mmCIF file of C-alpha atoms and ligand atoms in Angstrom:
data_model
loop_
_atom_site.group_PDB
_atom_site.id
_atom_site.type_symbol
_atom_site.label_atom_id
_atom_site.label_comp_id
_atom_site.label_asym_id
_atom_site.label_seq_id
_atom_site.Cartn_x
_atom_site.Cartn_y
_atom_site.Cartn_z
ATOM 1 C CA MET A 654 13.488 -25.417 -18.286
ATOM 2 C CA ALA A 655 11.693 -22.729 -16.193
ATOM 3 C CA LYS A 656 8.351 -21.592 -17.674
ATOM 4 C CA PRO A 657 8.286 -17.914 -18.721
ATOM 5 C CA ILE A 658 6.215 -15.746 -16.353
ATOM 6 C CA THR A 659 3.155 -14.547 -18.278
ATOM 7 C CA ARG A 660 1.032 -13.007 -15.514
ATOM 8 C CA PRO A 661 2.004 -9.857 -13.620
ATOM 9 C CA ASP A 662 3.112 -10.496 -10.040
ATOM 10 C CA TYR A 663 2.316 -7.645 -7.660
ATOM 11 C CA GLY A 664 4.168 -9.241 -4.752
ATOM 12 C CA ILE A 665 3.539 -9.566 -1.034
ATOM 13 C CA ASP A 666 3.359 -6.341 0.975
ATOM 14 C CA ALA A 667 5.534 -6.428 4.126
ATOM 15 C CA PRO A 668 6.342 -10.156 3.683
ATOM 16 C CA ALA A 669 8.038 -10.493 7.102
ATOM 17 C CA VAL A 670 4.874 -9.266 8.841
ATOM 18 C CA MET A 671 2.761 -11.944 7.141
ATOM 19 C CA ARG A 672 5.356 -14.650 7.869
ATOM 20 C CA ASN A 673 5.584 -13.631 11.554
ATOM 21 C CA LEU A 674 1.786 -13.667 12.000
ATOM 22 C CA PHE A 675 1.611 -17.270 10.721
ATOM 23 C CA LEU A 676 4.758 -18.377 12.597
ATOM 24 C CA ALA A 677 3.623 -16.958 15.944
ATOM 25 C CA GLY A 678 0.121 -18.377 15.389
ATOM 26 C CA VAL A 679 1.503 -21.865 14.705
ATOM 27 C CA VAL A 680 3.766 -21.693 17.789
ATOM 28 C CA PHE A 681 0.739 -20.855 20.007
ATOM 29 C CA LEU A 682 -1.262 -23.616 18.305
ATOM 30 C CA LEU A 683 1.427 -26.240 18.963
ATOM 31 C CA LEU A 684 1.771 -25.111 22.596
ATOM 32 C CA ALA A 685 -2.014 -25.303 23.045
ATOM 33 C CA ILE A 686 -2.068 -28.842 21.623
ATOM 34 C CA PHE A 687 1.056 -30.368 23.146
ATOM 35 C CA LEU A 688 1.533 -28.701 26.553
ATOM 36 C CA PRO A 689 -0.013 -30.479 29.553
ATOM 37 C CA ARG A 690 -3.467 -29.014 30.308
ATOM 38 C CA THR A 691 -2.133 -27.123 33.350
ATOM 39 C CA VAL A 692 1.395 -25.703 33.392
ATOM 40 C CA HIS A 693 2.756 -24.326 36.689
ATOM 41 C CA LEU A 694 4.805 -21.244 35.772
ATOM 42 C CA ALA A 695 5.520 -20.087 39.350
ATOM 43 C CA PRO A 696 4.192 -20.947 42.852
ATOM 44 C CA ASN A 697 0.484 -19.745 42.571
ATOM 45 C CA VAL A 698 0.713 -19.039 38.788
ATOM 46 C CA ALA A 699 -0.688 -21.675 36.453
ATOM 47 C CA LEU A 700 -1.309 -21.568 32.707
ATOM 48 C CA ASN A 701 -4.386 -23.302 31.341
ATOM 49 C CA SER A 702 -2.833 -24.360 28.009
ATOM 50 C CA PRO A 703 -6.105 -24.615 25.964
ATOM 51 C CA SER A 704 -6.413 -20.819 26.483
ATOM 52 C CA LEU A 705 -3.511 -20.519 24.001
ATOM 53 C CA PHE A 706 -5.952 -21.428 21.208
ATOM 54 C CA TRP A 707 -7.194 -17.792 21.450
ATOM 55 C CA PRO A 708 -3.940 -16.020 20.463
ATOM 56 C CA ALA A 709 -3.291 -18.833 17.931
ATOM 57 C CA GLY A 710 -6.664 -18.213 16.250
ATOM 58 C CA PHE A 711 -6.227 -14.435 16.383
ATOM 59 C CA LEU A 712 -2.739 -14.467 14.797
ATOM 60 C CA ILE A 713 -3.549 -17.074 12.125
ATOM 61 C CA GLY A 714 -6.817 -15.212 11.380
ATOM 62 C CA GLU A 715 -4.884 -11.958 10.855
ATOM 63 C CA GLY A 716 -2.383 -13.802 8.623
ATOM 64 C CA LEU A 717 -5.284 -15.156 6.522
ATOM 65 C CA LEU A 718 -6.843 -11.678 6.211
ATOM 66 C CA PHE A 719 -3.449 -10.353 5.074
ATOM 67 C CA LEU A 720 -3.241 -13.161 2.490
ATOM 68 C CA LEU A 721 -6.761 -12.294 1.295
ATOM 69 C CA TYR A 722 -5.610 -8.692 0.751
ATOM 70 C CA VAL A 723 -2.516 -9.815 -1.191
ATOM 71 C CA LYS A 724 -4.413 -12.270 -3.418
ATOM 72 C CA VAL A 725 -7.755 -10.468 -3.893
ATOM 73 C CA GLY A 726 -8.157 -7.278 -1.885
ATOM 74 C CA LYS A 727 -5.329 -5.223 -3.367
ATOM 75 C CA PHE A 728 -6.807 -5.544 -6.866
ATOM 76 C CA ARG A 729 -10.263 -4.505 -5.613
ATOM 77 C CA HIS A 730 -8.722 -1.652 -3.654
ATOM 78 C CA ARG A 731 -6.772 -0.491 -6.737
ATOM 79 C CA ASP A 732 -10.022 -0.418 -8.744
ATOM 80 C CA PHE A 733 -11.829 1.347 -5.879
ATOM 81 C CA MET A 734 -9.103 4.006 -5.651
ATOM 82 C CA LEU A 735 -8.982 4.584 -9.397
ATOM 83 C CA SER A 736 -12.799 4.838 -9.517
ATOM 84 C CA LEU A 737 -12.549 7.939 -7.309
ATOM 85 C CA HIS A 738 -11.376 10.003 -10.302
ATOM 86 C CA ASN A 739 -13.368 10.698 -13.492
ATOM 87 C CA TRP A 740 -10.778 9.772 -16.128
ATOM 88 C CA ARG A 741 -10.549 11.867 -19.322
ATOM 89 C CA GLY A 742 -7.804 9.668 -20.749
ATOM 90 C CA ASP A 743 -5.060 12.278 -21.182
ATOM 91 C CA GLU A 744 -3.971 12.751 -17.562
ATOM 92 C CA GLN A 745 -0.416 12.944 -16.293
ATOM 93 C CA VAL A 746 -0.356 10.587 -13.273
ATOM 94 C CA LEU A 747 2.191 10.107 -10.482
ATOM 95 C CA ASP A 748 2.241 6.947 -8.315
ATOM 96 C CA VAL A 749 4.200 7.608 -5.107
ATOM 97 C CA GLY A 750 5.784 4.370 -3.827
ATOM 98 C CA CYS A 751 4.574 2.409 -6.867
ATOM 99 C CA GLY A 752 6.224 -0.851 -5.737
ATOM 100 C CA ARG A 753 5.649 -3.517 -8.385
ATOM 101 C CA GLY A 754 3.277 -1.246 -10.305
ATOM 102 C CA LEU A 755 -0.203 -2.151 -9.052
ATOM 103 C CA LEU A 756 -1.712 1.353 -9.269
ATOM 104 C CA LEU A 757 0.756 2.547 -11.894
ATOM 105 C CA ALA A 758 -0.339 -0.068 -14.463
ATOM 106 C CA GLY A 759 -4.007 0.384 -13.477
ATOM 107 C CA ALA A 760 -3.764 4.142 -14.044
ATOM 108 C CA ALA A 761 -1.768 3.735 -17.290
ATOM 109 C CA LYS A 762 -4.590 1.573 -18.706
ATOM 110 C CA ARG A 763 -7.052 4.429 -18.106
ATOM 111 C CA ILE A 764 -4.982 7.064 -19.942
ATOM 112 C CA PRO A 765 -4.456 6.120 -23.613
ATOM 113 C CA ASP A 766 -3.377 9.731 -24.302
ATOM 114 C CA GLY A 767 -1.630 10.421 -21.001
ATOM 115 C CA HIS A 768 1.389 9.205 -19.054
ATOM 116 C CA ALA A 769 1.972 7.542 -15.678
ATOM 117 C CA THR A 770 5.164 7.991 -13.650
ATOM 118 C CA GLY A 771 6.053 5.736 -10.728
ATOM 119 C CA ILE A 772 8.588 6.683 -8.073
ATOM 120 C CA ASP A 773 9.999 4.331 -5.461
ATOM 121 C CA VAL A 774 13.017 3.441 -3.323
ATOM 122 C CA TRP A 775 12.470 -0.317 -3.940
ATOM 123 C CA SER A 776 12.449 -1.482 -0.295
ATOM 124 C CA ASN A 777 12.240 -5.278 -0.006
ATOM 125 C CA VAL A 778 11.016 -4.932 3.573
ATOM 126 C CA ASP A 779 7.878 -3.082 2.417
ATOM 127 C CA MET A 780 7.292 -5.229 -0.703
ATOM 128 C CA GLY A 781 8.643 -8.697 -1.548
ATOM 129 C CA GLY A 782 10.814 -8.941 -4.689
ATOM 130 C CA ASN A 783 10.712 -5.166 -5.129
ATOM 131 C CA SER A 784 12.920 -3.789 -7.924
ATOM 132 C CA PRO A 785 12.640 -1.587 -11.012
ATOM 133 C CA GLU A 786 13.198 -4.745 -13.116
ATOM 134 C CA ALA A 787 10.247 -6.577 -11.523
ATOM 135 C CA THR A 788 8.013 -3.520 -12.059
ATOM 136 C CA THR A 789 9.190 -3.058 -15.661
ATOM 137 C CA HIS A 790 8.341 -6.712 -16.302
ATOM 138 C CA ASN A 791 4.826 -6.223 -14.875
ATOM 139 C CA LEU A 792 4.336 -3.102 -17.022
ATOM 140 C CA GLN A 793 5.365 -5.135 -20.088
ATOM 141 C CA LEU A 794 2.937 -7.936 -19.219
ATOM 142 C CA GLU A 795 0.167 -5.333 -18.730
ATOM 143 C CA GLY A 796 1.013 -3.799 -22.132
ATOM 144 C CA VAL A 797 1.557 -0.265 -20.817
ATOM 145 C CA THR A 798 5.329 0.317 -21.084
ATOM 146 C CA SER A 799 4.909 3.046 -23.711
ATOM 147 C CA ARG A 800 2.964 5.237 -21.299
ATOM 148 C CA ALA A 801 4.666 4.486 -17.978
ATOM 149 C CA THR A 802 8.032 5.592 -16.575
ATOM 150 C CA LEU A 803 9.836 4.530 -13.396
ATOM 151 C CA ILE A 804 12.119 6.828 -11.418
ATOM 152 C CA SER A 805 14.162 5.739 -8.396
ATOM 153 C CA ILE A 806 13.717 8.592 -5.923
ATOM 154 C CA PRO A 807 12.116 8.992 -2.495
ATOM 155 C CA ALA A 808 8.750 10.737 -2.145
ATOM 156 C CA GLN A 809 10.340 13.565 -0.156
ATOM 157 C CA GLN A 810 12.769 14.452 -2.976
ATOM 158 C CA MET A 811 10.614 14.786 -6.089
ATOM 159 C CA PRO A 812 12.492 16.400 -8.971
ATOM 160 C CA PHE A 813 9.371 17.345 -10.962
ATOM 161 C CA PRO A 814 8.478 20.951 -11.773
ATOM 162 C CA ASP A 815 5.511 22.512 -9.945
ATOM 163 C CA ALA A 816 2.049 21.632 -11.320
ATOM 164 C CA THR A 817 3.150 18.602 -13.389
ATOM 165 C CA PHE A 818 0.455 16.008 -12.559
ATOM 166 C CA ASP A 819 -3.332 15.876 -12.886
ATOM 167 C CA VAL A 820 -3.588 12.919 -10.496
ATOM 168 C CA VAL A 821 -1.264 11.686 -7.740
ATOM 169 C CA VAL A 822 -1.966 8.226 -6.312
ATOM 170 C CA SER A 823 -0.244 6.372 -3.489
ATOM 171 C CA ASN A 824 -1.034 3.165 -1.599
ATOM 172 C CA LEU A 825 0.640 1.975 1.621
ATOM 173 C CA CYS A 826 3.752 4.084 1.044
ATOM 174 C CA LEU A 827 3.862 7.213 3.209
ATOM 175 C CA HIS A 828 3.649 5.453 6.614
ATOM 176 C CA ASN A 829 7.046 3.943 5.724
ATOM 177 C CA ILE A 830 8.554 7.416 6.190
ATOM 178 C CA TYR A 831 9.051 7.174 9.917
ATOM 179 C CA ASP A 832 9.529 10.779 11.009
ATOM 180 C CA ARG A 833 6.689 13.263 10.781
ATOM 181 C CA ALA A 834 8.805 16.141 9.464
ATOM 182 C CA THR A 835 9.942 14.067 6.462
ATOM 183 C CA ARG A 836 6.377 12.816 5.856
ATOM 184 C CA THR A 837 5.247 16.444 5.803
ATOM 185 C CA VAL A 838 7.931 17.222 3.217
ATOM 186 C CA ALA A 839 6.581 14.344 1.065
ATOM 187 C CA LEU A 840 2.986 15.625 1.437
ATOM 188 C CA ARG A 841 4.128 19.151 0.471
ATOM 189 C CA GLN A 842 5.846 17.686 -2.591
ATOM 190 C CA ILE A 843 2.592 15.968 -3.603
ATOM 191 C CA VAL A 844 0.724 19.277 -3.357
ATOM 192 C CA ARG A 845 3.497 21.151 -5.197
ATOM 193 C CA VAL A 846 3.563 18.783 -8.195
ATOM 194 C CA LEU A 847 -0.262 18.636 -8.488
ATOM 195 C CA LYS A 848 -1.771 20.902 -11.147
ATOM 196 C CA PRO A 849 -4.457 23.359 -9.973
ATOM 197 C CA GLY A 850 -7.697 21.369 -10.234
ATOM 198 C CA GLY A 851 -5.721 18.113 -9.771
ATOM 199 C CA THR A 852 -6.548 15.311 -7.342
ATOM 200 C CA ALA A 853 -4.436 13.317 -4.881
ATOM 201 C CA LEU A 854 -5.708 9.864 -3.832
ATOM 202 C CA ILE A 855 -3.571 8.769 -0.880
ATOM 203 C CA SER A 856 -4.367 5.407 0.716
ATOM 204 C CA ASP A 857 -2.831 4.034 3.880
ATOM 205 C CA TYR A 858 -3.655 1.989 6.984
ATOM 206 C CA LYS A 859 -2.458 4.616 9.467
ATOM 207 C CA ARG A 860 -1.653 8.343 9.614
ATOM 208 C CA THR A 861 -4.390 9.204 7.123
ATOM 209 C CA GLY A 862 -5.731 11.813 9.609
ATOM 210 C CA GLU A 863 -2.300 13.448 9.545
ATOM 211 C CA TYR A 864 -2.256 13.470 5.715
ATOM 212 C CA ALA A 865 -5.770 14.964 5.582
ATOM 213 C CA GLU A 866 -4.826 17.698 8.072
ATOM 214 C CA ALA A 867 -1.629 18.570 6.182
ATOM 215 C CA PHE A 868 -3.533 18.792 2.867
ATOM 216 C CA ARG A 869 -6.210 21.044 4.455
ATOM 217 C CA LEU A 870 -3.521 23.342 5.869
ATOM 218 C CA LEU A 871 -2.025 23.547 2.374
ATOM 219 C CA GLY A 872 -5.386 24.752 1.025
ATOM 220 C CA LEU A 873 -6.765 21.555 -0.568
ATOM 221 C CA GLU A 874 -10.379 20.358 -0.300
ATOM 222 C CA VAL A 875 -10.229 17.032 1.516
ATOM 223 C CA THR A 876 -12.612 14.098 1.961
ATOM 224 C CA THR A 877 -11.922 10.502 3.008
ATOM 225 C CA LYS A 878 -13.350 7.128 2.017
ATOM 226 C CA HIS A 879 -12.833 3.737 3.637
ATOM 227 C CA GLY A 880 -11.753 0.667 1.674
ATOM 228 C CA SER A 881 -13.460 -2.692 2.262
ATOM 229 C CA LEU A 882 -13.246 -3.825 5.895
ATOM 230 C CA VAL A 883 -13.129 -7.463 4.719
ATOM 231 C CA THR A 884 -10.635 -7.405 1.858
ATOM 232 C CA THR A 885 -8.209 -4.672 2.919
ATOM 233 C CA PHE A 886 -5.951 -5.725 5.778
ATOM 234 C CA PRO A 887 -4.991 -3.716 7.678
ATOM 235 C CA PRO A 888 -8.147 -1.707 6.796
ATOM 236 C CA LEU A 889 -7.272 1.077 4.361
ATOM 237 C CA THR A 890 -8.552 4.652 4.167
ATOM 238 C CA VAL A 891 -8.227 6.848 1.079
ATOM 239 C CA VAL A 892 -7.632 10.589 1.517
ATOM 240 C CA ILE A 893 -9.053 12.436 -1.504
ATOM 241 C CA ALA A 894 -7.513 15.911 -1.792
ATOM 242 C CA ARG A 895 -8.400 18.385 -4.567
ATOM 243 C CA LYS A 896 -6.181 21.360 -5.338
ATOM 244 C CA PRO A 897 -8.256 24.478 -6.076
ATOM 245 C CA ARG A 898 -8.029 25.890 -9.618
HETATM 246 C C1 SAM B 2193 3.668 -1.822 0.802
HETATM 247 S S1 SAM B 2193 4.517 -1.303 -0.657
HETATM 248 C C2 SAM B 2193 3.117 -0.782 -1.675
HETATM 249 C C3 SAM B 2193 3.464 -0.720 -3.137
HETATM 250 C C4 SAM B 2193 2.307 -0.314 -4.056
HETATM 251 N N1 SAM B 2193 1.919 1.051 -3.803
HETATM 252 C C5 SAM B 2193 1.146 -1.265 -3.915
HETATM 253 O O1 SAM B 2193 0.098 -0.853 -3.404
HETATM 254 O O2 SAM B 2193 1.283 -2.431 -4.325
HETATM 255 C C6 SAM B 2193 5.219 0.273 -0.178
HETATM 256 C C7 SAM B 2193 6.145 0.852 -1.218
HETATM 257 O O3 SAM B 2193 6.572 2.148 -0.792
HETATM 258 C C8 SAM B 2193 7.941 2.270 -1.129
HETATM 259 N N2 SAM B 2193 8.528 3.338 -0.305
HETATM 260 C C9 SAM B 2193 8.815 3.307 1.015
HETATM 261 N N3 SAM B 2193 9.318 4.491 1.415
HETATM 262 C C10 SAM B 2193 9.346 5.293 0.314
HETATM 263 C C11 SAM B 2193 9.757 6.637 0.068
HETATM 264 N N4 SAM B 2193 10.247 7.404 1.046
HETATM 265 N N5 SAM B 2193 9.631 7.128 -1.177
HETATM 266 C C12 SAM B 2193 9.142 6.361 -2.184
HETATM 267 N N6 SAM B 2193 8.739 5.092 -2.015
HETATM 268 C C13 SAM B 2193 8.837 4.558 -0.782
HETATM 269 C C14 SAM B 2193 8.514 0.891 -0.889
HETATM 270 O O4 SAM B 2193 9.752 0.699 -1.538
HETATM 271 C C15 SAM B 2193 7.394 0.019 -1.450
HETATM 272 O O5 SAM B 2193 7.556 -0.213 -2.824
#
């Protein structure tokens, strides 16, 4: 009989990317080991096969850094992000692209008198085993179901009234919106649903300059902080945007 799962499982971000890094690294490693030392590719073009150890080491190294993020770094980064707000305990929180509930559950634990809402489109390309059921199960295991709600909607189509949330958090979500115009709609939605005096903490590995610029143009006070260069892979930056009162 299968053992019941008793620990939350926050999944593997972009699982195909991690798999491909290891696969390509192993292919280069095998070529470096088993090809003859010199391979003649064309008349005057020769490959020195031991040089293939370099791409092998680079790709496997990146795969290992990614694994370190999944196993250790994402929990440290969650705590780092959530430490950027002074919690009162009664906040209304929105997690944009909550995935399997990493930040959502972390925020819900800090708000005994508040509520945390997670929105997502449950892409299995962006997060392994992604589904509302998997996230609900994690919320149960974390003991926060009574103060967390999941809604299946994209970031660019938020149904919430203006000025609903004290804090909006998001990690590794917005870069998955591929066109800039739609990303801008999502950023405008974040600003719209933030209460005056509220804070957005938006973390990503790219496009954070674009998010910061959009927030400034919308009148927010913006600063940025970098996550750990060792345990976040790819390295993450957090945009901290405060809506004036
Ligand atoms: C890499 S996962 C990160 C999940 C979670 N924030 C974390 O840090 O563990 C990215 C998440 O963004 C979600 N996502 C992608 N595009 C989205 C969109 N337009 N609106 C809402 N969620 C989206 C994916 O379904 C996925 O759950």
